[in-house]
Amino acid sequence: MSQDGRVVAIATDVNINVYNADTAELMDTLEAVHSDAITGISFSDTGKFLFTSGNDKSVRVWLNRAGIVRDVETWTESLKVATNTSHKERLKQQMAEARHN
């Protein structure tokens, strides 16, 4: 589970399924991320990256696209209720940057 508790990643053999923790919706599937069974999975402190290790003796780093989607969803909701112009602009900038990742 990501540090913010919004995204869950589950390894199944050599694949990873990434879910929205609130709705259990499948948000992303990373297929054949290792050539042998996945032995470890962890999110970075920021939640931007997902780290995996496998029986193939490799460690891989993945961009947490589902986490970025969740961030944009949160910022969109915040933008709807924001009253301060500078806060609105900051939210719009964060959303634009996230979409370019």
Short mmCIF file of N, CA, C and O in Angstrom, two decimals:
data_model
loop_
_atom_site.label_atom_id
_atom_site.label_comp_id
_atom_site.label_asym_id
_atom_site.label_seq_id
_atom_site.Cartn_x
_atom_site.Cartn_y
_atom_site.Cartn_z
N MET A 1 0.85 -1.17 0.00
CA MET A 1 0.00 0.00 0.00
C MET A 1 0.90 1.24 0.00
O MET A 1 1.91 1.29 0.68
N SER A 2 0.48 2.24 -0.79
CA SER A 2 1.25 3.48 -0.84
C SER A 2 1.20 4.17 0.52
O SER A 2 0.31 3.91 1.33
N GLN A 3 2.16 5.05 0.76
CA GLN A 3 2.26 5.74 2.04
C GLN A 3 0.99 6.51 2.39
O GLN A 3 0.62 6.60 3.55
N ASP A 4 0.32 7.07 1.37
CA ASP A 4 -0.89 7.84 1.63
C ASP A 4 -2.14 6.97 1.72
O ASP A 4 -3.24 7.46 1.95
N GLY A 5 -1.99 5.65 1.51
CA GLY A 5 -3.10 4.72 1.64
C GLY A 5 -4.11 4.76 0.51
O GLY A 5 -5.18 4.18 0.62
N ARG A 6 -3.76 5.40 -0.61
CA ARG A 6 -4.72 5.53 -1.69
C ARG A 6 -4.55 4.51 -2.80
O ARG A 6 -5.45 4.32 -3.61
N VAL A 7 -3.39 3.84 -2.86
CA VAL A 7 -3.11 2.89 -3.94
C VAL A 7 -2.56 1.61 -3.33
O VAL A 7 -1.72 1.64 -2.43
N VAL A 8 -3.03 0.46 -3.85
CA VAL A 8 -2.56 -0.85 -3.40
C VAL A 8 -1.99 -1.58 -4.60
O VAL A 8 -2.62 -1.62 -5.67
N ALA A 9 -0.82 -2.17 -4.46
CA ALA A 9 -0.20 -2.96 -5.52
C ALA A 9 -0.09 -4.41 -5.04
O ALA A 9 0.36 -4.67 -3.92
N ILE A 10 -0.53 -5.33 -5.89
CA ILE A 10 -0.51 -6.75 -5.55
C ILE A 10 0.24 -7.50 -6.65
O ILE A 10 -0.11 -7.40 -7.83
N ALA A 11 1.25 -8.26 -6.24
CA ALA A 11 2.02 -9.05 -7.19
C ALA A 11 1.38 -10.44 -7.33
O ALA A 11 0.99 -11.05 -6.34
N THR A 12 1.26 -10.87 -8.57
CA THR A 12 0.79 -12.22 -8.87
C THR A 12 1.77 -12.84 -9.84
O THR A 12 1.76 -12.50 -11.02
N ASP A 13 2.63 -13.70 -9.33
CA ASP A 13 3.67 -14.35 -10.12
C ASP A 13 4.62 -13.30 -10.70
O ASP A 13 5.45 -12.78 -9.99
N VAL A 14 4.48 -12.94 -11.98
CA VAL A 14 5.38 -11.97 -12.59
C VAL A 14 4.67 -10.67 -12.98
O VAL A 14 5.24 -9.80 -13.62
N ASN A 15 3.42 -10.55 -12.59
CA ASN A 15 2.61 -9.36 -12.92
C ASN A 15 2.28 -8.58 -11.65
O ASN A 15 2.29 -9.13 -10.55
N ILE A 16 1.92 -7.30 -11.83
CA ILE A 16 1.49 -6.47 -10.72
C ILE A 16 0.17 -5.82 -11.09
O ILE A 16 0.04 -5.23 -12.17
N ASN A 17 -0.81 -5.93 -10.22
CA ASN A 17 -2.08 -5.23 -10.37
C ASN A 17 -2.10 -4.09 -9.37
O ASN A 17 -1.77 -4.29 -8.20
N VAL A 18 -2.49 -2.91 -9.82
CA VAL A 18 -2.52 -1.72 -8.98
C VAL A 18 -3.97 -1.26 -8.86
O VAL A 18 -4.65 -1.07 -9.88
N TYR A 19 -4.43 -1.08 -7.62
CA TYR A 19 -5.83 -0.78 -7.35
C TYR A 19 -5.99 0.54 -6.61
O TYR A 19 -5.14 0.94 -5.83
N ASN A 20 -7.14 1.16 -6.83
CA ASN A 20 -7.59 2.30 -6.04
C ASN A 20 -8.00 1.72 -4.69
O ASN A 20 -8.88 0.85 -4.64
N ALA A 21 -7.38 2.15 -3.62
CA ALA A 21 -7.65 1.57 -2.30
C ALA A 21 -9.05 1.90 -1.79
O ALA A 21 -9.62 1.15 -1.00
N ASP A 22 -9.63 3.00 -2.26
CA ASP A 22 -10.97 3.39 -1.80
C ASP A 22 -12.08 2.61 -2.49
O ASP A 22 -13.07 2.25 -1.86
N THR A 23 -11.90 2.33 -3.79
CA THR A 23 -12.97 1.70 -4.57
C THR A 23 -12.67 0.27 -4.98
O THR A 23 -13.54 -0.41 -5.50
N ALA A 24 -11.43 -0.18 -4.80
CA ALA A 24 -10.96 -1.50 -5.24
C ALA A 24 -10.94 -1.63 -6.77
O ALA A 24 -10.82 -2.72 -7.31
N GLU A 25 -11.04 -0.49 -7.46
CA GLU A 25 -10.98 -0.50 -8.92
C GLU A 25 -9.57 -0.80 -9.40
O GLU A 25 -8.59 -0.22 -8.90
N LEU A 26 -9.44 -1.71 -10.36
CA LEU A 26 -8.14 -1.99 -10.98
C LEU A 26 -7.77 -0.78 -11.83
O LEU A 26 -8.49 -0.41 -12.75
N MET A 27 -6.63 -0.16 -11.51
CA MET A 27 -6.23 1.06 -12.21
C MET A 27 -5.10 0.84 -13.20
O MET A 27 -4.93 1.60 -14.14
N ASP A 28 -4.30 -0.20 -12.98
CA ASP A 28 -3.16 -0.43 -13.84
C ASP A 28 -2.71 -1.88 -13.68
O ASP A 28 -2.87 -2.47 -12.61
N THR A 29 -2.17 -2.45 -14.74
CA THR A 29 -1.56 -3.78 -14.70
C THR A 29 -0.20 -3.69 -15.35
O THR A 29 -0.08 -3.20 -16.48
N LEU A 30 0.81 -4.11 -14.62
CA LEU A 30 2.17 -4.19 -15.16
C LEU A 30 2.43 -5.67 -15.43
O LEU A 30 2.44 -6.47 -14.50
N GLU A 31 2.60 -6.02 -16.69
CA GLU A 31 2.73 -7.43 -17.06
C GLU A 31 4.19 -7.83 -17.27
O GLU A 31 4.98 -7.06 -17.82
N ALA A 32 4.50 -9.04 -16.83
CA ALA A 32 5.83 -9.63 -17.00
C ALA A 32 6.94 -8.69 -16.57
O ALA A 32 7.90 -8.45 -17.29
N VAL A 33 6.81 -8.17 -15.35
CA VAL A 33 7.80 -7.20 -14.85
C VAL A 33 9.11 -7.88 -14.46
O VAL A 33 10.14 -7.22 -14.38
N HIS A 34 9.05 -9.18 -14.22
CA HIS A 34 10.25 -9.97 -13.95
C HIS A 34 10.13 -11.27 -14.74
O HIS A 34 9.03 -11.70 -15.08
N SER A 35 11.27 -11.91 -14.99
CA SER A 35 11.25 -13.18 -15.73
C SER A 35 10.97 -14.37 -14.82
O SER A 35 10.75 -15.48 -15.30
N ASP A 36 10.98 -14.15 -13.51
CA ASP A 36 10.64 -15.17 -12.53
C ASP A 36 9.78 -14.49 -11.45
O ASP A 36 9.62 -13.28 -11.45
N ALA A 37 9.27 -15.25 -10.53
CA ALA A 37 8.31 -14.74 -9.54
C ALA A 37 8.80 -13.48 -8.82
O ALA A 37 9.97 -13.35 -8.49
N ILE A 38 7.85 -12.56 -8.59
CA ILE A 38 8.13 -11.35 -7.83
C ILE A 38 8.24 -11.72 -6.35
O ILE A 38 7.39 -12.43 -5.82
N THR A 39 9.29 -11.24 -5.70
CA THR A 39 9.52 -11.57 -4.29
C THR A 39 9.30 -10.39 -3.36
O THR A 39 9.17 -10.57 -2.16
N GLY A 40 9.28 -9.18 -3.92
CA GLY A 40 9.09 -8.00 -3.08
C GLY A 40 8.48 -6.87 -3.87
O GLY A 40 8.69 -6.75 -5.07
N ILE A 41 7.70 -6.05 -3.16
CA ILE A 41 7.07 -4.90 -3.80
C ILE A 41 6.92 -3.81 -2.74
O ILE A 41 6.55 -4.09 -1.61
N SER A 42 7.27 -2.56 -3.12
CA SER A 42 7.23 -1.47 -2.15
C SER A 42 7.07 -0.14 -2.89
O SER A 42 7.59 0.02 -4.00
N PHE A 43 6.38 0.80 -2.27
CA PHE A 43 6.25 2.14 -2.82
C PHE A 43 7.35 3.03 -2.24
O PHE A 43 7.78 2.83 -1.10
N SER A 44 7.76 4.03 -3.02
CA SER A 44 8.69 5.03 -2.51
C SER A 44 7.97 5.87 -1.46
O SER A 44 6.74 5.85 -1.37
N ASP A 45 8.73 6.61 -0.67
CA ASP A 45 8.14 7.46 0.38
C ASP A 45 7.15 8.47 -0.20
O ASP A 45 6.16 8.80 0.43
N THR A 46 7.43 8.95 -1.39
CA THR A 46 6.55 9.93 -2.02
C THR A 46 5.36 9.29 -2.72
O THR A 46 4.40 9.97 -3.06
N GLY A 47 5.43 7.98 -2.94
CA GLY A 47 4.36 7.28 -3.64
C GLY A 47 4.46 7.38 -5.14
O GLY A 47 3.67 6.80 -5.87
N LYS A 48 5.46 8.10 -5.64
CA LYS A 48 5.59 8.30 -7.09
C LYS A 48 6.13 7.05 -7.79
O LYS A 48 5.84 6.82 -8.95
N PHE A 49 6.90 6.23 -7.07
CA PHE A 49 7.52 5.06 -7.68
C PHE A 49 7.15 3.79 -6.93
O PHE A 49 6.83 3.82 -5.74
N LEU A 50 7.22 2.68 -7.66
CA LEU A 50 6.98 1.35 -7.12
C LEU A 50 8.24 0.54 -7.39
O LEU A 50 8.75 0.54 -8.52
N PHE A 51 8.76 -0.11 -6.37
CA PHE A 51 9.96 -0.93 -6.50
C PHE A 51 9.57 -2.40 -6.44
O PHE A 51 8.74 -2.77 -5.60
N THR A 52 10.18 -3.21 -7.30
CA THR A 52 9.94 -4.65 -7.25
C THR A 52 11.26 -5.39 -7.28
O THR A 52 12.25 -4.92 -7.82
N SER A 53 11.24 -6.58 -6.67
CA SER A 53 12.38 -7.49 -6.77
C SER A 53 11.82 -8.85 -7.15
O SER A 53 10.65 -9.14 -6.89
N GLY A 54 12.66 -9.67 -7.76
CA GLY A 54 12.17 -10.96 -8.21
C GLY A 54 13.21 -12.06 -8.05
O GLY A 54 14.39 -11.80 -7.80
N ASN A 55 12.72 -13.29 -8.23
CA ASN A 55 13.62 -14.45 -8.20
C ASN A 55 14.61 -14.43 -9.36
O ASN A 55 15.55 -15.20 -9.38
N ASP A 56 14.41 -13.54 -10.31
CA ASP A 56 15.36 -13.39 -11.41
C ASP A 56 16.57 -12.55 -10.99
O ASP A 56 17.39 -12.18 -11.81
N LYS A 57 16.63 -12.24 -9.69
CA LYS A 57 17.75 -11.51 -9.09
C LYS A 57 17.88 -10.08 -9.62
O LYS A 57 18.97 -9.56 -9.79
N SER A 58 16.74 -9.46 -9.87
CA SER A 58 16.76 -8.07 -10.33
C SER A 58 15.83 -7.23 -9.48
O SER A 58 14.91 -7.74 -8.85
N VAL A 59 16.11 -5.94 -9.47
CA VAL A 59 15.27 -4.95 -8.82
C VAL A 59 14.85 -3.97 -9.90
O VAL A 59 15.67 -3.54 -10.71
N ARG A 60 13.58 -3.63 -9.92
CA ARG A 60 13.08 -2.72 -10.94
C ARG A 60 12.34 -1.55 -10.28
O ARG A 60 11.79 -1.69 -9.18
N VAL A 61 12.31 -0.42 -10.97
CA VAL A 61 11.62 0.78 -10.49
C VAL A 61 10.58 1.16 -11.54
O VAL A 61 10.88 1.24 -12.73
N TRP A 62 9.35 1.41 -11.06
CA TRP A 62 8.23 1.72 -11.94
C TRP A 62 7.60 3.05 -11.53
O TRP A 62 7.50 3.34 -10.34
N LEU A 63 7.15 3.82 -12.50
CA LEU A 63 6.39 5.03 -12.22
C LEU A 63 5.00 4.59 -11.77
O LEU A 63 4.36 3.77 -12.42
N ASN A 64 4.55 5.09 -10.64
CA ASN A 64 3.23 4.75 -10.09
C ASN A 64 2.16 5.59 -10.79
O ASN A 64 1.69 6.59 -10.28
N ARG A 65 1.78 5.17 -11.99
CA ARG A 65 0.79 5.92 -12.78
C ARG A 65 -0.54 6.00 -12.05
O ARG A 65 -1.23 7.01 -12.11
N ALA A 66 -0.93 4.93 -11.37
CA ALA A 66 -2.21 4.94 -10.63
C ALA A 66 -2.18 5.99 -9.53
O ALA A 66 -3.17 6.66 -9.27
N GLY A 67 -1.04 6.14 -8.88
CA GLY A 67 -0.90 7.16 -7.84
C GLY A 67 -1.03 8.56 -8.41
O GLY A 67 -1.63 9.44 -7.79
N ILE A 68 -0.50 8.75 -9.61
CA ILE A 68 -0.61 10.06 -10.27
C ILE A 68 -2.08 10.33 -10.60
O ILE A 68 -2.57 11.44 -10.39
N VAL A 69 -2.79 9.32 -11.08
CA VAL A 69 -4.22 9.48 -11.37
C VAL A 69 -4.96 9.87 -10.11
O VAL A 69 -5.80 10.77 -10.10
N ARG A 70 -4.65 9.20 -8.99
CA ARG A 70 -5.30 9.52 -7.72
C ARG A 70 -4.99 10.95 -7.29
O ARG A 70 -5.85 11.66 -6.78
N ASP A 71 -3.74 11.40 -7.49
CA ASP A 71 -3.37 12.78 -7.17
C ASP A 71 -4.21 13.76 -7.97
O ASP A 71 -4.75 14.73 -7.42
N VAL A 72 -4.35 13.51 -9.26
CA VAL A 72 -5.12 14.41 -10.12
C VAL A 72 -6.58 14.43 -9.67
O VAL A 72 -7.21 15.49 -9.63
N GLU A 73 -7.13 13.27 -9.29
CA GLU A 73 -8.51 13.23 -8.80
C GLU A 73 -8.66 14.10 -7.55
O GLU A 73 -9.62 14.86 -7.43
N THR A 74 -7.72 13.98 -6.63
CA THR A 74 -7.75 14.77 -5.39
C THR A 74 -7.63 16.26 -5.69
O THR A 74 -8.37 17.08 -5.14
N TRP A 75 -6.69 16.62 -6.57
CA TRP A 75 -6.50 18.03 -6.91
C TRP A 75 -7.73 18.60 -7.62
O TRP A 75 -8.08 19.75 -7.42
N THR A 76 -8.38 17.78 -8.46
CA THR A 76 -9.59 18.23 -9.15
C THR A 76 -10.69 18.56 -8.14
O THR A 76 -11.37 19.58 -8.26
N GLU A 77 -10.86 17.70 -7.15
CA GLU A 77 -11.86 17.96 -6.11
C GLU A 77 -11.49 19.20 -5.30
O GLU A 77 -12.36 20.00 -4.97
N SER A 78 -10.21 19.35 -4.98
CA SER A 78 -9.77 20.53 -4.24
C SER A 78 -9.99 21.81 -5.04
O SER A 78 -10.34 22.85 -4.48
N LEU A 79 -9.76 21.72 -6.34
CA LEU A 79 -9.94 22.88 -7.21
C LEU A 79 -11.39 23.36 -7.21
O LEU A 79 -11.65 24.56 -7.26
N LYS A 80 -12.32 22.43 -7.11
CA LYS A 80 -13.75 22.78 -7.12
C LYS A 80 -14.13 23.64 -5.91
O LYS A 80 -15.04 24.45 -6.00
N VAL A 81 -13.46 23.46 -4.79
CA VAL A 81 -13.82 24.17 -3.57
C VAL A 81 -12.84 25.27 -3.19
O VAL A 81 -13.08 26.01 -2.25
N ALA A 82 -11.73 25.37 -3.92
CA ALA A 82 -10.72 26.39 -3.61
C ALA A 82 -11.28 27.78 -3.85
O ALA A 82 -11.95 28.03 -4.85
N THR A 83 -10.99 28.68 -2.93
CA THR A 83 -11.46 30.06 -3.07
C THR A 83 -10.32 31.03 -3.32
O THR A 83 -10.53 32.11 -3.85
N ASN A 84 -9.11 30.65 -2.97
CA ASN A 84 -7.94 31.50 -3.12
C ASN A 84 -7.35 31.33 -4.53
O ASN A 84 -7.09 30.21 -4.96
N THR A 85 -7.13 32.41 -5.23
CA THR A 85 -6.62 32.36 -6.60
C THR A 85 -5.26 31.67 -6.69
O THR A 85 -5.03 30.85 -7.58
N SER A 86 -4.36 31.99 -5.77
CA SER A 86 -3.02 31.38 -5.83
C SER A 86 -3.11 29.87 -5.56
O SER A 86 -2.37 29.09 -6.16
N HIS A 87 -4.01 29.45 -4.69
CA HIS A 87 -4.20 28.03 -4.43
C HIS A 87 -4.73 27.32 -5.68
O HIS A 87 -4.27 26.24 -6.05
N LYS A 88 -5.68 27.95 -6.36
CA LYS A 88 -6.22 27.39 -7.59
C LYS A 88 -5.13 27.24 -8.65
O LYS A 88 -5.04 26.21 -9.33
N GLU A 89 -4.29 28.26 -8.78
CA GLU A 89 -3.21 28.21 -9.77
C GLU A 89 -2.21 27.11 -9.44
O GLU A 89 -1.73 26.41 -10.33
N ARG A 90 -1.87 26.95 -8.16
CA ARG A 90 -0.95 25.90 -7.75
C ARG A 90 -1.53 24.52 -8.07
O ARG A 90 -0.83 23.63 -8.56
N LEU A 91 -2.82 24.32 -7.79
CA LEU A 91 -3.48 23.05 -8.10
C LEU A 91 -3.46 22.77 -9.60
O LEU A 91 -3.16 21.65 -10.03
N LYS A 92 -3.74 23.78 -10.40
CA LYS A 92 -3.72 23.61 -11.86
C LYS A 92 -2.32 23.24 -12.34
O LYS A 92 -2.16 22.40 -13.22
N GLN A 93 -1.30 23.87 -11.75
CA GLN A 93 0.08 23.58 -12.13
C GLN A 93 0.44 22.14 -11.76
O GLN A 93 1.05 21.42 -12.55
N GLN A 94 0.06 21.70 -10.56
CA GLN A 94 0.35 20.32 -10.14
C GLN A 94 -0.33 19.32 -11.07
O GLN A 94 0.26 18.30 -11.43
N MET A 95 -1.56 19.61 -11.46
CA MET A 95 -2.29 18.72 -12.35
C MET A 95 -1.60 18.65 -13.72
O MET A 95 -1.45 17.56 -14.29
N ALA A 96 -1.16 19.78 -14.25
CA ALA A 96 -0.50 19.80 -15.54
C ALA A 96 0.82 19.03 -15.49
O ALA A 96 1.13 18.25 -16.39
N GLU A 97 1.59 19.21 -14.43
CA GLU A 97 2.86 18.50 -14.28
C GLU A 97 2.63 16.99 -14.17
O GLU A 97 3.35 16.19 -14.76
N ALA A 98 1.64 16.59 -13.41
CA ALA A 98 1.34 15.16 -13.23
C ALA A 98 0.93 14.51 -14.54
O ALA A 98 1.30 13.38 -14.83
N ARG A 99 0.17 15.23 -15.33
CA ARG A 99 -0.30 14.68 -16.62
C ARG A 99 0.84 14.50 -17.62
O ARG A 99 0.75 13.70 -18.53
N HIS A 100 1.93 15.26 -17.44
CA HIS A 100 3.07 15.13 -18.34
C HIS A 100 4.01 14.00 -17.94
O HIS A 100 4.90 13.66 -18.69
N ASN A 101 3.83 13.45 -16.75
CA ASN A 101 4.66 12.32 -16.31
C ASN A 101 4.18 11.12 -16.99
O ASN A 101 4.12 10.21 -17.27
#
